[in-house]
Coordinates of C-alpha atoms in Angstrom, one line a residue:
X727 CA 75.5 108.2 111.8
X728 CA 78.0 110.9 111.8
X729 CA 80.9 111.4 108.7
X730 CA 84.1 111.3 109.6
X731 CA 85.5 111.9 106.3
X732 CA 84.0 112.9 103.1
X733 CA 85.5 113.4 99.6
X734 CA 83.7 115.4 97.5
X735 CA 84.4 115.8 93.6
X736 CA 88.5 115.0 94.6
X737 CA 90.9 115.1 91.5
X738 CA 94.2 114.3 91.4
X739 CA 96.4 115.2 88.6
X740 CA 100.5 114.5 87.5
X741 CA 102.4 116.0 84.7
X742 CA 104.4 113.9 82.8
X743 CA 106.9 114.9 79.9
X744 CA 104.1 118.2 79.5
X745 CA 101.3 115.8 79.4
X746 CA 98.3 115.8 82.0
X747 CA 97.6 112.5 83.4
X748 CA 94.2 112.3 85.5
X749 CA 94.9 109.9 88.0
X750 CA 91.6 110.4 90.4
X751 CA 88.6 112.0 88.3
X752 CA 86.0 113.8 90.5
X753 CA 85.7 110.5 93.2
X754 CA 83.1 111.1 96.1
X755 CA 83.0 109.1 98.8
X756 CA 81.4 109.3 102.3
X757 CA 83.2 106.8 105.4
X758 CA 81.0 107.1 108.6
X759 CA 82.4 106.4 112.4
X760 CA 83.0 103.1 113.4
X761 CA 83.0 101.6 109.1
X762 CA 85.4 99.9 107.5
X763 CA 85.5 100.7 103.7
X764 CA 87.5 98.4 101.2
X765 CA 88.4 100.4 97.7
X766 CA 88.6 98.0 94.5
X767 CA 89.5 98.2 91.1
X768 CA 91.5 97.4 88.3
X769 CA 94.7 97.7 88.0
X770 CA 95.8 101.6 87.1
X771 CA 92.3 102.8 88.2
X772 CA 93.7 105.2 90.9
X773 CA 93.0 103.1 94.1
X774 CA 96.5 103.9 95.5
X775 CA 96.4 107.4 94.8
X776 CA 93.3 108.3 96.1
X777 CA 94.3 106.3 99.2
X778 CA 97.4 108.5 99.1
X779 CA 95.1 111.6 98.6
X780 CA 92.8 110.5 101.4
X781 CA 95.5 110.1 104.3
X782 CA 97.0 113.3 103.2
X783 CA 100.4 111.4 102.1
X784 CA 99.5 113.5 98.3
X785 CA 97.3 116.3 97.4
X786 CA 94.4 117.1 95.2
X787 CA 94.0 119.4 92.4
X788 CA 90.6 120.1 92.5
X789 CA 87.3 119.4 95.1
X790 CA 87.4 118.8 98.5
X791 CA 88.2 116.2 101.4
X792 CA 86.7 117.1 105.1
X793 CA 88.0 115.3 108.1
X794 CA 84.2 115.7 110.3
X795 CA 82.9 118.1 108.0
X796 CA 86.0 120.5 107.9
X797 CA 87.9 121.2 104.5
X798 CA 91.5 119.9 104.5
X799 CA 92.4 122.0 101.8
X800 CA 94.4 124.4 103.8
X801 CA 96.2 122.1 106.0
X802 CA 100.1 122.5 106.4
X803 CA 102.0 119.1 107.1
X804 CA 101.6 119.2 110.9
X805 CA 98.1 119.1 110.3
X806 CA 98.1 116.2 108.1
X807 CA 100.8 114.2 110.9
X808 CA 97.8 114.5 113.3
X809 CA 95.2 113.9 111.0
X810 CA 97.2 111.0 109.9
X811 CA 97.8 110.1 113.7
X812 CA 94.0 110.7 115.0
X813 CA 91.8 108.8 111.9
X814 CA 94.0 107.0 109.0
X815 CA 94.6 103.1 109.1
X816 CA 95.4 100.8 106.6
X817 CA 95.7 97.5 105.8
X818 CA 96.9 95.7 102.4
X819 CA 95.2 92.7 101.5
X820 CA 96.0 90.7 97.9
X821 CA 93.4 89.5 96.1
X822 CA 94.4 86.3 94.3

């Protein structure tokens, strides 16, 4: 099974009135070809920002993503656009 994407140790941090708010603390994940992944949680547990951080829509502080087992972590926006265009789909679902 080959990884397409892997997110290793990924934190994502915002600054707010000169306090540091974590918002994704050191998540790993691995998503292999052909898988659909779901990612659940409570409410304010950082599902929609590492979703964000994951289709390159916001970035990361700290770790690593890799799109087949390349680091994204120097990729300008053009690269994200065809990242974005190649790999990334969503879809919203409410759970009632």
């Amino acid at each position: 099974d080959r990884v397409i994407l892997e997110a290793t140790d990924v934190v994502r941090q915002y600054t707010q009135s000169d306090e540091v708010i974590t918002a994704v603390n050191r998540a790993s994940m691995k998503v292999y070809e052909g898988e659909f992944i779901a990612i659940v949680g409570a409410s304010g547990s950082g599902k929609s920002t590492l979703l964000n951080v994951i289709s390159g829509m916001d970035t990361y502080e700290e770790g690593e993503l890799l799109v087949e087992g390349e680091p994204t972590s120097h990729y300008l926006q053009k690269d994200w656009e065809e990242y974005r265009k190649q790999y990334i789909s969503f879809i919203f679902c409410a759970m009632l």
